[in-house]
Structures are given as C-alpha cells and as structure tokens.
C-alpha cells in the first residue's frame, strides 16, 4: 500500500486485557476487532500423530504438544464443542502464557481486521505493573514473529489519561480481574503511587455466590446457571417458581468443567450488567430496600425479583464488612482504601491536582451509580473533586485502546517508535530505554 | 455536486450473484441485470499450461472454525497471468460451458471478500459496459456498490482504484450489504439473516452500525436444502419412475443432478412452504388492498386476471371441486418437468428443514462438503442467530431482537422463513410478562414494506438492492456529497478518499 503523505503511518493499536483483546487502527474511535482473551482448545489425543498435522490457521502447536486445536474469537470459546476446554492466558492482568496471546493477536489483526500484520507499526498496551521480562517478550514476538516495521509499548494508565484528554490524572481502572489506581503526572506514571488489587474478582465471586447459594427467598435453592446452548427447551414460569426446562442430553456428556465455569461466569456477568448497581450515597439498608426491585430471567426460564441484593454486589467495591476482613485478612482492598493509599504516596501539592482530574475507566466500573458513589466518597476528604467518566460504554470499556489510538495518530509520537533496525542493533535493551 | 437520477447505477455484489440496475425512478425498480458471480477460464487457453492451484486453498473442512468461518466451499481457480479479457463471464460463459467442459470456474466473491481482483474486475466490467451499456470514455454515471461487511481498508482502496481508474465512473459510494438490507426493511437496528447458496450470513446491526464483533456465518444454505429435498424425492416412486425409468436407469450422479434441477424448479415456482414449528401461525395472505400502488406499478392487468380466474374456479362443476378439495387435503401439486408431468406431495415442504437442523444432512451420500465430525457441524440457523445476538452488548439486544430480517434468494419464493425462525428462537427470549427494561421480551420479524410495489412479489429477496437504491437516492442527491467519492475527490486525494468517505470504516 502506498502512503499518501502526512502523518499517516496506518499504525495499529493492540490492547490485551483480561476479558478481551482489542485491536484497531490508530486514529479510529472504536477498535475494529474485539475478541475474548479466553480461548477454547482441544487436547490432542495421546496417540497424536495425524491430528497434529492437520492443524490449520490459528491452531497453535504448543511446546508441550498438548493443545491440538485452538478456537479463538467471538465464536471460539462461546460455541459449544464436544470436549472443548476454555482457558485464559492472563492472570492478574499480566500475560503468563505468550503462546496463545500471539495467536490471539494474529487472529484479531489478520482474520478479523484482514490486515497484513507485517505492514503496520504496532502500538501495544501494558498494565502499569507489567514486568520488563514480559514487555521484552512482547517486543520479541512483534519483531521476530510478526516482522512489524516498528513497535511501541505504552502504559494503560497513561493511555487512559490521554483518552480523557489529560496529561495529569488519577486513573481509576476497574477491569475484569484487577482494579488499579494510577497517578499520572505530565504523561508519566508516578510509580510510588501505583496501587492495584484483584477487587473485581471478589465482586464477581460475591455475585456468583448470591445467585448460586440456596436462599429462603428462592424457595431454599440456588439458581442454575446453564447457558442457552445446554438447554433444549424451557417453559415460562412465575417469578421465583422452580424453572421448567430440559437440558440437551446430547451435550451434557461432552461438556467440560472449564467450559461450564467460563459460561457460568458469563451468565453472572450478564446478570451484573443487567440489574446490579451501586448506592450513590453510601450503603443504607432502608434506601436500598425502597428502590424498585428488578426482575431478571435466566436462560433456564427461572426468573426472580432482585431488590437490595443487587446493590450489595456493587457495594463490595467500596466497603467490606468487618467480619469479612476479620475472617480473611488477605481480602482485596476496597477502592476508597486504594485511592487513599495511592494519594498518600504522592506529594501533598500533587494530590489536589490529581483529585481534580480523576479518570474513571474499565468495564468493571459500568455499574449504575458508580461514578456518583465515587464522587461522594472522594468528596468526604477533598474539596474539589472532578471525575471524568465517559457515559459511552465503548469509551469506558476500551479507554486504554482509545488512548493508544490517540497517541498513535499524533505526528509528534512517531519519533518514539522502536524501528526494526533499532531492534536489530540494540536488542531487548532498547525497549526499556524507549518506553518509559 | 449532484447527479441526475437517471444516470445512477446500483451494483449489488452478493456472494454468488450480482444484481444491477440503471437509474433511480420515483418507484424504485427491481434490478434489471442479474448475473451469476462466477467467471470461467479456458484451461487450454492458459499460456504456460500449468494447472491452477485447485480448490485446496478454500476447502473449509480444514478450517478450525468451520462452523462460523466465512470461507465458502465454492471453487476458486486463480491464475497469476490471466487478464480481465481472458475470463468468460455471463452468457459467454454459459455458452462455453455447454460446449466445452474444460473450463475452470471461479467464484471471486464467494468468501464474502474479494478472492481475485482480476476476476472481480471482469464481472463488474461486464455489468457496467456490456449489460448496462455504459461507455468508458464518457461515463457520467455514479455507482453505488454493495459489498460484504468487514472488508479491509486495502480492499476499499483497491475497489476505488478499479472503479475510478479502470471504469472511469463519475462517483462511487460503497454500502455494506446487511445495512442496505435492513434499510430496505425500514429499520436501523436488527439482525439480518442472509441465506445464500452454501453460506448464511448473520449480521446484528445496532443503530445503523454493524456490530462487527458479533457477525457470523454458518455453513448451511440453499444448496443443502436442494440436496436434502432431492434426497427425499428418491423415495418418491412416481418421480423416480419418470426421470429414471427402469428400462433405462440413470446412474446415481445423473439422477441426482436431474432431481436437483426438479427441486430448484419446484421451490422457485413457490410451491414450498415452511412449517412454522406450530407455535406461531403463518400470516394469511390478505389479498391486495392498496389498489393505488398496484395501478401505479402497472400491475392492474395481472390483478384483474387473477380475480377472473378465481371467479372462473367458483363456477367449475361440483365434481371438479370435489377433486380440488381432495388434492388440497393431500397437498398435491403437479409440475411440468422436461417432458414429464410429476406429482409431488407434502415432502416438498421439508425443503427448509436443513436450515434449522443441519444434522439431517449427515449420511446423505451427496453432500460431500459437510465436515465429518460432530464438533465441526454447521450450526443450525436459530442457534447461530441466538449466539450472534448474545455477543452484542447486553443493553443493545432488545433493540436488535426487534428486527429479525431474513433475506436471500430463497425468500423470494419461500415465504415464512422469518416466522419459522422466530418461533425457534423463543429460548433466547425471556417471558413476555417479565418486568425488565434490559432483557428482550419479544422478537419482531421484519419484511420489505408494502409501499414498494415493484418489490411486492419478490419477498425479501431483493432487499440488498432496494436498500442500495434508497441509499443511492439519498447519497447522490446530497449537494454536499459527503457519503460518496466524486471523481474530483479521487483525483485530488487518491484511493485514500474512499476510506474517508465510508462512515463504517472510521
């Protein structure tokens, strides 16, 4: 392709998160490809001889030789396949298994965006607590495997601040597995103020527990979280009545536990997105009880009204009962604790600048009432709080990608790219030098 | 800058068929050109005589995502050194095929992408200059082109290059097919189910934008329906006796292709109905009420004649009526096929079954294209649609379910697939009495509205063309001209202008 002048280098931006991999052109306002980070796979049979040879595109032949076939993309893990396992190559926001990640990135760019990956400079994001071994490995994949002409790795905290149009900000990022608070000053992370915890996992576990555990409200039984694909038919039932549905017998045998667990998590996630909320002014039993309950139907046809319990889910982000903390000292810290810890580590004169430029981002922050609650929590300690929280779910969810898109399309950014020649000359050391 | 309506050209490029028309009329017309989207290349004409790379490249059975990938199983025979002139297109190709079997057929658009640029150019060129009689040197026509969704920027630029530099068009607008199809149904949000020859594309659209991450394709299509019905007809003794008489039996292959021809004649004549799973009744044919539109469309004659026929029937003798009723009870039809007059029963209505249950095709000897293992089975239509919509954002879904639109050639002749699909999608929808503002409580089936009289008899089959016509009308009459590329834009900015014009790309 010929470039027709200007700053246009058609850079690509790839943002690998715990829930999804986002990829798109720098300068766009939404990522072109959004695929789940989880992927399905079939293990090769022990006497793997022929099965290993017919792996086609997208199939990874792992070093261990265990994975025979990978199923990636929106219709990878989400489609029922006999004996398919599902796993996620990230833990606590960091990549621990690069083999599938490179396959996922290739899938997003080559199969979904239909681009030739070796023709575009690529900007990749990393969480603030990424290890230097990890980023060097990423650079290696880009240059050695994908043969990209240029590469840069940028911090999601910084990018989220850029997406909000700010150079200095306190970025509060609530993702699928990790919540982090990152102070950004003039485009750089203030390392000492960086705090993070696996809080969203606790929230998810709480929601799951709420649904699955037997409750007197639901006739002393828990809710079955079967996905649509395991259900043959269902009948409409009254609220709280036991569901009348039939499972697909042909599928129960070939269903793996990891696929069930992945789908169960997805059903919980959808329930959270549909009904859960956060109390704007702090927890208050009476106010919570006075809010109208919301009805929700599960794939089995079971439906129920959820009243105050739907607010308890979001409450986990802000407040833990003393009993919980006593019973489990290693429970993840709440958001207010994280924020005050982060600010305490910053210089006093910076604190006011930061709380005046709070950027709220991440898919986990999409609870109704979240930013109001955050604002009221912060207002207790600081006089002038200003929270930037995009109302558009795409901007909130893909803030890191969006910042990368902004950065990658700036004319002045182009001098920062690590070019292939530089990589050949300096090797891994250049990554740490250039990307600060 | 705007164009005269009479010069506007619509080219609707589908996977297996291209439809085109010249001029926008007050009542939007159906396409005048219909071209099978295939090209042929004489094998002996190839210069170095090497065999083409065959169909190994596109064989979908090796694809790990067989059930959802877009790759079609139709053949593709690319040849590096072939030029546009070498390819046989349209009538030329049909004639050549009838006399000479040594022709390599290719379907350049079958994958929902452009497989071969020379072949694509040959097809578009044939439409523009042979069928629509445009002249290259003095081409005043802007073109509205429809394409499969999700093509890369390079593809768009290349298309701009071909149309401006090779065809010298006055303007170019590009529309993604599903968007056009949904426009034709007068909606901005919905899920478009486009049943093609061997692939069915499912595209959820929210507020005028395709939800690209939720788009999918499943490997069932009209071809499977035809194979299935042909297979069923094998057990119909009267049919088999006629086409393959015991004194001169046809071999298996020939008998099958003859049956396929019969099947295709039957469904195209509108003799097939879709059982709607018993849950939702098929909407009754209400007769024609909008007389004005019919008269404007010049259909009054046909209407009066059909009315006369009905009256004539009423006068028929009682005995005949008795026989009529019997035939109706058994649901028999008689079709003229070649020299034979064949009687078909209810089995013909099973035509569409494979769409909803592709496992029926297993064990049918003629469908060699089907993957062998259960894991790679194509998804049934209802499951693929349900999954696809489940990939969209939670709060978009109720709007997307509010517009289920089934289109594709099959809907021109077979009515009620939308309703049949709707009833099978019930598991994905919550109880209608549920008090929710998030979850979808109902599915609405869309159709091309009645106020397009020209399209009244075509079902939803021409939706993409109709949508493209509507878009062209708005786009090319816009004096600001933001949604298409004019020749002047292209000259000053180059192929990049094509990307800047397309809202879907940015």
mmCIF file of N, CA, C and O in Angstrom, chain B residues 322-361:
data_model
loop_
_atom_site.group_PDB
_atom_site.id
_atom_site.type_symbol
_atom_site.label_atom_id
_atom_site.label_comp_id
_atom_site.label_asym_id
_atom_site.label_seq_id
_atom_site.Cartn_x
_atom_site.Cartn_y
_atom_site.Cartn_z
ATOM 1 N N UNK B 322 -64.820 -31.194 -5.917
ATOM 2 C CA UNK B 322 -64.550 -32.315 -5.032
ATOM 3 C C UNK B 322 -63.091 -32.756 -5.180
ATOM 4 O O UNK B 322 -62.348 -32.910 -4.215
ATOM 5 N N UNK B 323 -62.699 -32.877 -6.428
ATOM 6 C CA UNK B 323 -61.334 -33.326 -6.708
ATOM 7 C C UNK B 323 -60.305 -32.300 -6.220
ATOM 8 O O UNK B 323 -59.299 -32.650 -5.619
ATOM 9 N N UNK B 324 -60.680 -31.026 -6.444
ATOM 10 C CA UNK B 324 -59.801 -29.953 -5.962
ATOM 11 C C UNK B 324 -59.552 -30.098 -4.475
ATOM 12 O O UNK B 324 -58.440 -29.994 -3.992
ATOM 13 N N UNK B 325 -60.645 -30.350 -3.775
ATOM 14 C CA UNK B 325 -60.546 -30.419 -2.318
ATOM 15 C C UNK B 325 -59.660 -31.590 -1.895
ATOM 16 O O UNK B 325 -58.880 -31.493 -0.970
ATOM 17 N N UNK B 326 -59.836 -32.681 -2.621
ATOM 18 C CA UNK B 326 -59.016 -33.852 -2.321
ATOM 19 C C UNK B 326 -57.529 -33.519 -2.475
ATOM 20 O O UNK B 326 -56.708 -33.834 -1.618
ATOM 21 N N UNK B 327 -57.256 -32.871 -3.595
ATOM 22 C CA UNK B 327 -55.870 -32.516 -3.867
ATOM 23 C C UNK B 327 -55.342 -31.592 -2.780
ATOM 24 O O UNK B 327 -54.233 -31.740 -2.294
ATOM 25 N N UNK B 328 -56.214 -30.690 -2.371
ATOM 26 C CA UNK B 328 -55.797 -29.760 -1.327
ATOM 27 C C UNK B 328 -55.499 -30.498 -0.030
ATOM 28 O O UNK B 328 -54.506 -30.223 0.640
ATOM 29 N N UNK B 329 -56.351 -31.467 0.291
ATOM 30 C CA UNK B 329 -56.177 -32.216 1.526
ATOM 31 C C UNK B 329 -54.833 -32.946 1.507
ATOM 32 O O UNK B 329 -54.099 -32.966 2.490
ATOM 33 N N UNK B 330 -54.514 -33.541 0.382
ATOM 34 C CA UNK B 330 -53.251 -34.265 0.281
ATOM 35 C C UNK B 330 -52.098 -33.319 -0.032
ATOM 36 O O UNK B 330 -50.950 -33.722 -0.013
ATOM 37 N N UNK B 331 -52.470 -32.078 -0.353
ATOM 38 C CA UNK B 331 -51.457 -31.079 -0.663
ATOM 39 C C UNK B 331 -50.591 -31.522 -1.827
ATOM 40 O O UNK B 331 -49.371 -31.487 -1.762
ATOM 41 N N UNK B 332 -51.260 -31.980 -2.887
ATOM 42 C CA UNK B 332 -50.504 -32.440 -4.046
ATOM 43 C C UNK B 332 -50.330 -31.310 -5.042
ATOM 44 O O UNK B 332 -51.202 -30.451 -5.168
ATOM 45 N N UNK B 333 -49.228 -31.298 -5.734
ATOM 46 C CA UNK B 333 -49.096 -30.383 -6.854
ATOM 47 C C UNK B 333 -48.558 -31.171 -8.035
ATOM 48 O O UNK B 333 -47.911 -32.201 -7.870
ATOM 49 N N UNK B 334 -48.859 -30.657 -9.196
ATOM 50 C CA UNK B 334 -48.347 -31.290 -10.398
ATOM 51 C C UNK B 334 -47.435 -30.299 -11.093
ATOM 52 O O UNK B 334 -47.811 -29.147 -11.302
ATOM 53 N N UNK B 335 -46.247 -30.724 -11.372
ATOM 54 C CA UNK B 335 -45.333 -29.822 -12.067
ATOM 55 C C UNK B 335 -44.914 -30.425 -13.391
ATOM 56 O O UNK B 335 -44.806 -31.648 -13.531
ATOM 57 N N UNK B 336 -44.734 -29.552 -14.365
ATOM 58 C CA UNK B 336 -44.208 -29.984 -15.656
ATOM 59 C C UNK B 336 -42.699 -29.927 -15.582
ATOM 60 O O UNK B 336 -42.120 -28.883 -15.329
ATOM 61 N N UNK B 337 -42.072 -31.064 -15.743
ATOM 62 C CA UNK B 337 -40.619 -31.091 -15.688
ATOM 63 C C UNK B 337 -40.114 -31.844 -16.899
ATOM 64 O O UNK B 337 -40.416 -33.019 -17.066
ATOM 65 N N UNK B 338 -39.352 -31.153 -17.727
ATOM 66 C CA UNK B 338 -38.951 -31.722 -19.024
ATOM 67 C C UNK B 338 -40.202 -32.234 -19.717
ATOM 68 O O UNK B 338 -41.160 -31.503 -19.835
ATOM 69 N N UNK B 339 -40.251 -33.511 -20.126
ATOM 70 C CA UNK B 339 -41.466 -33.967 -20.817
ATOM 71 C C UNK B 339 -42.491 -34.543 -19.852
ATOM 72 O O UNK B 339 -43.564 -34.942 -20.258
ATOM 73 N N UNK B 340 -42.105 -34.635 -18.582
ATOM 74 C CA UNK B 340 -42.967 -35.355 -17.659
ATOM 75 C C UNK B 340 -43.863 -34.412 -16.872
ATOM 76 O O UNK B 340 -43.554 -33.257 -16.676
ATOM 77 N N UNK B 341 -44.964 -35.010 -16.468
ATOM 78 C CA UNK B 341 -45.834 -34.288 -15.558
ATOM 79 C C UNK B 341 -45.759 -35.029 -14.230
ATOM 80 O O UNK B 341 -46.216 -36.156 -14.104
ATOM 81 N N UNK B 342 -45.133 -34.403 -13.235
ATOM 82 C CA UNK B 342 -44.850 -35.101 -11.987
ATOM 83 C C UNK B 342 -45.753 -34.589 -10.867
ATOM 84 O O UNK B 342 -46.057 -33.409 -10.795
ATOM 85 N N UNK B 343 -46.149 -35.503 -10.008
ATOM 86 C CA UNK B 343 -46.973 -35.125 -8.870
ATOM 87 C C UNK B 343 -46.153 -35.223 -7.594
ATOM 88 O O UNK B 343 -45.538 -36.253 -7.322
ATOM 89 N N UNK B 344 -46.146 -34.139 -6.870
ATOM 90 C CA UNK B 344 -45.373 -34.111 -5.633
ATOM 91 C C UNK B 344 -46.302 -33.917 -4.454
ATOM 92 O O UNK B 344 -47.303 -33.216 -4.553
ATOM 93 N N UNK B 345 -45.954 -34.514 -3.355
ATOM 94 C CA UNK B 345 -46.783 -34.416 -2.158
ATOM 95 C C UNK B 345 -46.175 -33.486 -1.130
ATOM 96 O O UNK B 345 -45.406 -32.578 -1.450
ATOM 97 N N UNK B 346 -46.517 -33.768 0.124
ATOM 98 C CA UNK B 346 -46.122 -32.874 1.205
ATOM 99 C C UNK B 346 -44.620 -32.843 1.443
ATOM 100 O O UNK B 346 -44.128 -31.938 2.115
ATOM 101 N N UNK B 347 -43.916 -33.832 0.948
ATOM 102 C CA UNK B 347 -42.483 -33.895 1.252
ATOM 103 C C UNK B 347 -41.756 -32.640 0.791
ATOM 104 O O UNK B 347 -40.720 -32.282 1.335
ATOM 105 N N UNK B 348 -42.326 -31.949 -0.191
ATOM 106 C CA UNK B 348 -41.628 -30.768 -0.702
ATOM 107 C C UNK B 348 -41.495 -29.679 0.357
ATOM 108 O O UNK B 348 -40.578 -28.872 0.321
ATOM 109 N N UNK B 349 -42.426 -29.672 1.326
ATOM 110 C CA UNK B 349 -42.353 -28.632 2.359
ATOM 111 C C UNK B 349 -41.205 -28.871 3.335
ATOM 112 O O UNK B 349 -40.936 -28.040 4.191
ATOM 113 N N UNK B 350 -40.577 -30.034 3.228
ATOM 114 C CA UNK B 350 -39.448 -30.296 4.133
ATOM 115 C C UNK B 350 -38.168 -29.647 3.608
ATOM 116 O O UNK B 350 -37.113 -29.769 4.220
ATOM 117 N N UNK B 351 -38.300 -28.957 2.485
ATOM 118 C CA UNK B 351 -37.166 -28.297 1.831
ATOM 119 C C UNK B 351 -36.270 -27.522 2.798
ATOM 120 O O UNK B 351 -35.045 -27.639 2.767
ATOM 121 N N UNK B 352 -36.877 -26.728 3.666
ATOM 122 C CA UNK B 352 -36.089 -25.827 4.512
ATOM 123 C C UNK B 352 -35.547 -26.479 5.776
ATOM 124 O O UNK B 352 -34.831 -25.848 6.538
ATOM 125 N N UNK B 353 -35.922 -27.715 6.030
ATOM 126 C CA UNK B 353 -35.521 -28.344 7.292
ATOM 127 C C UNK B 353 -34.021 -28.294 7.585
ATOM 128 O O UNK B 353 -33.628 -28.060 8.722
ATOM 129 N N UNK B 354 -33.169 -28.518 6.595
ATOM 130 C CA UNK B 354 -31.734 -28.497 6.910
ATOM 131 C C UNK B 354 -31.246 -27.173 7.484
ATOM 132 O O UNK B 354 -30.257 -27.146 8.213
ATOM 133 N N UNK B 355 -31.933 -26.094 7.181
ATOM 134 C CA UNK B 355 -31.514 -24.802 7.733
ATOM 135 C C UNK B 355 -31.593 -24.828 9.247
ATOM 136 O O UNK B 355 -30.760 -24.262 9.940
ATOM 137 N N UNK B 356 -32.623 -25.491 9.745
ATOM 138 C CA UNK B 356 -32.842 -25.498 11.188
ATOM 139 C C UNK B 356 -32.237 -26.724 11.850
ATOM 140 O O UNK B 356 -32.157 -26.801 13.067
ATOM 141 N N UNK B 357 -31.842 -27.682 11.077
ATOM 142 C CA UNK B 357 -31.243 -28.891 11.635
ATOM 143 C C UNK B 357 -30.271 -29.507 10.626
ATOM 144 O O UNK B 357 -30.608 -30.455 9.922
ATOM 145 N N UNK B 358 -29.054 -28.968 10.556
ATOM 146 C CA UNK B 358 -28.101 -29.464 9.558
ATOM 147 C C UNK B 358 -27.697 -30.916 9.787
ATOM 148 O O UNK B 358 -27.164 -31.549 8.885
ATOM 149 N N UNK B 359 -27.989 -31.446 10.963
ATOM 150 C CA UNK B 359 -27.586 -32.835 11.200
ATOM 151 C C UNK B 359 -28.372 -33.791 10.311
ATOM 152 O O UNK B 359 -27.984 -34.936 10.117
ATOM 153 N N UNK B 360 -29.508 -33.316 9.753
ATOM 154 C CA UNK B 360 -30.274 -34.134 8.821
ATOM 155 C C UNK B 360 -29.439 -34.499 7.594
ATOM 156 O O UNK B 360 -29.688 -35.489 6.929
ATOM 157 N N UNK B 361 -28.454 -33.649 7.313
ATOM 158 C CA UNK B 361 -27.678 -33.860 6.096
ATOM 159 C C UNK B 361 -26.635 -34.948 6.264
ATOM 160 O O UNK B 361 -26.051 -35.403 5.300
#
